[in-house]
Tab-separated table of C-alpha atoms in Angstrom:
chain	number	residue	atom	x	y	z
A	1	THR	CA	3.402	20.730	6.995
A	2	HIS	CA	5.857	21.351	4.146
A	3	VAL	CA	4.415	22.233	0.723
A	4	PRO	CA	7.127	21.857	-1.950
A	5	GLY	CA	7.376	24.516	-4.602
A	6	THR	CA	9.605	26.200	-7.129
A	7	TYR	CA	12.311	28.878	-6.886
A	8	TYR	CA	13.284	31.844	-9.095
A	9	SER	CA	9.926	31.818	-10.823
A	10	GLU	CA	8.138	34.940	-11.975
A	11	ASN	CA	5.088	35.716	-14.039
A	12	MET	CA	6.240	36.084	-17.660
A	13	PHE	CA	3.711	38.843	-18.247
A	14	GLN	CA	5.294	40.941	-15.494
A	15	GLY	CA	8.884	40.368	-16.615
A	16	PHE	CA	8.514	41.543	-20.210
A	17	PHE	CA	5.589	43.933	-20.093
A	18	CYS	CA	5.638	46.186	-23.194
A	19	GLY	CA	8.777	44.427	-24.459
A	20	ASN	CA	11.039	45.917	-21.778
A	21	PRO	CA	12.533	43.748	-19.035
A	22	ASP	CA	11.052	44.824	-15.725
A	23	GLU	CA	13.457	44.929	-12.776
A	24	ALA	CA	10.473	44.919	-10.424
A	25	ALA	CA	9.041	41.727	-11.931
A	26	PRO	CA	9.633	39.636	-8.786
A	27	ASN	CA	7.726	42.218	-6.729
A	28	ASN	CA	4.890	42.467	-9.242
A	29	SER	CA	4.750	38.665	-9.507
A	30	GLN	CA	4.086	38.108	-5.805
A	31	PRO	CA	0.530	36.727	-6.181
A	32	TYR	CA	1.827	34.287	-8.810
A	33	ILE	CA	4.944	33.366	-6.796
A	34	ALA	CA	2.918	32.845	-3.605
A	35	SER	CA	0.948	30.065	-5.304
A	36	LEU	CA	4.052	28.256	-6.630
A	37	ALA	CA	6.827	28.867	-4.091
A	38	THR	CA	7.770	26.482	-1.308
A	39	ARG	CA	5.544	26.954	1.727
A	40	ALA	CA	5.220	25.733	5.284
A	41	LEU	CA	1.957	25.501	7.214
A	42	VAL	CA	1.884	25.579	11.016
A	43	PHE	CA	-1.557	24.840	12.472
A	44	ILE	CA	-2.103	26.310	15.944
A	45	GLN	CA	-5.036	25.489	18.216
A	46	ALA	CA	-5.496	28.596	20.372
A	47	ASP	CA	-6.212	28.270	24.088
A	48	ASN	CA	-8.924	30.903	23.554
A	49	THR	CA	-11.943	29.049	22.119
A	50	ALA	CA	-13.152	32.265	20.429
A	51	ILE	CA	-10.049	32.066	18.217
A	52	GLY	CA	-9.896	28.293	17.732
A	53	LEU	CA	-7.735	26.830	14.972
A	54	MET	CA	-5.498	29.158	12.974
A	55	CYS	CA	-2.749	28.587	10.434
A	56	PHE	CA	0.599	30.380	10.135
A	57	ILE	CA	1.726	30.172	6.495
A	58	THR	CA	5.292	30.928	5.402
A	59	ILE	CA	6.149	31.462	1.743
A	60	GLY	CA	9.735	31.179	0.450
A	61	MET	CA	9.467	33.687	-2.397
A	62	ALA	CA	11.982	34.791	-5.062
A	63	GLU	CA	15.502	33.713	-4.039
A	64	VAL	CA	14.520	32.331	-0.617
A	65	SER	CA	15.379	28.656	-0.659
A	66	SER	CA	13.491	27.122	2.241
A	67	CYS	CA	11.058	27.479	5.109
A	68	GLU	CA	12.162	25.571	8.218
A	69	VAL	CA	9.593	24.834	10.930
A	70	PHE	CA	10.814	24.529	14.531
A	71	VAL	CA	7.606	23.412	16.260
A	72	LYS	CA	6.556	19.770	16.443
A	73	LYS	CA	3.121	18.216	16.120
A	74	ASP	CA	0.980	18.759	19.257
A	75	GLN	CA	3.545	21.173	20.761
A	76	HIS	CA	1.964	24.004	22.777
A	77	VAL	CA	3.290	27.399	21.644
A	78	LYS	CA	2.996	30.707	23.440
A	79	ARG	CA	3.524	34.319	22.451
A	80	GLY	CA	7.139	34.912	21.437
A	81	ASP	CA	8.004	31.269	20.734
A	82	PRO	CA	9.879	30.865	17.434
A	83	LEU	CA	7.815	28.934	14.902
A	84	GLY	CA	10.511	28.609	12.243
A	85	THR	CA	12.855	30.471	9.942
A	86	PHE	CA	13.639	31.277	6.332
A	87	HIS	CA	17.045	30.410	4.902
A	88	PHE	CA	18.903	32.864	2.651
A	89	GLY	CA	17.018	35.995	3.550
A	90	GLY	CA	13.412	36.542	4.447
A	91	SER	CA	10.179	36.256	2.597
A	92	SER	CA	6.456	36.457	3.238
A	93	TYR	CA	4.023	35.029	5.736
A	94	CYS	CA	0.412	35.306	6.823
A	95	LEU	CA	-1.802	34.179	9.679
A	96	VAL	CA	-5.170	32.736	8.666
A	97	PHE	CA	-8.102	32.622	11.086
A	98	GLY	CA	-11.371	30.708	10.831
A	99	PRO	CA	-14.446	32.375	9.314
A	100	ASN	CA	-16.120	32.932	12.707
A	101	VAL	CA	-13.225	34.902	14.235
A	102	LYS	CA	-13.994	38.624	14.359
A	103	LEU	CA	-10.824	40.739	14.485
A	104	ASN	CA	-10.712	44.424	15.352
A	105	TRP	CA	-7.699	45.774	13.478
A	106	ILE	CA	-5.699	48.403	15.342
A	107	GLY	CA	-5.022	51.635	13.436
A	108	LEU	CA	-6.749	50.740	10.161
A	109	PRO	CA	-9.397	53.079	8.746
A	110	PRO	CA	-12.919	51.668	8.480
A	111	LYS	CA	-14.015	49.888	5.317
A	112	GLY	CA	-14.957	52.418	2.616
A	113	ASP	CA	-12.780	55.183	4.092
A	114	LYS	CA	-11.137	57.297	1.348
A	115	ARG	CA	-7.695	56.617	2.885
A	116	TRP	CA	-7.873	53.119	1.373
A	117	GLN	CA	-7.492	54.715	-2.072
A	118	ASP	CA	-3.936	55.726	-1.117
A	119	TRP	CA	-3.178	52.674	1.033
A	120	GLN	CA	0.552	52.854	0.212
A	121	ASP	CA	0.745	56.072	2.248
A	122	MET	CA	-0.652	54.441	5.408
A	123	ASP	CA	1.639	54.005	8.386
A	124	ASN	CA	3.469	50.694	8.820
A	125	TYR	CA	3.151	48.656	11.984
A	126	HIS	CA	6.174	48.502	14.264
A	127	VAL	CA	7.807	45.102	14.814
A	128	LYS	CA	6.211	43.264	17.775
A	129	SER	CA	3.321	45.752	17.919
A	130	GLY	CA	-0.312	44.748	18.249
A	131	LEU	CA	-2.207	44.173	15.003
A	132	ALA	CA	-5.681	43.238	16.180
A	133	THR	CA	-7.771	42.355	19.214
C-alpha cells in the first residue's frame, strides 16, 4: 500500500531554534517527517500463528524520493526475499507486530536498567543479525 507524502519538509521549530539555522534540523525533525513523508506498507501474514499479521513500513524521509514495493498482493515471502527499495539513497523503516506478539529482544538491557539513560552508547546490531526471538 502506497501512502503519498511530502518531500524536503522539516519541523520549523527545529530548523530555526534560538534564531540560528540548525544543520541537524532534518535529523531532529524525524518524528515530524515520519508522519508526513511518503510511505509504503507491506502487510505480511506469518506462517507462524504466534506471530500472525505484521506490517513492514518504509518511510522516504528527507531527500529520499520514493519507496518502491516489489511484492504483490497474496505473494508468500520468506526470509531474505526483497520487499522493496528506496530511490535516491536510503531512509527509515520499521516492522510492526500485533499486540499479542511477545518478542524477546537480543542484547537489550531489561526495562529500567540504568544503561537506557545512555542509550546512544549501546552497541549497534550488525546487518542481517538476529534482533528478537
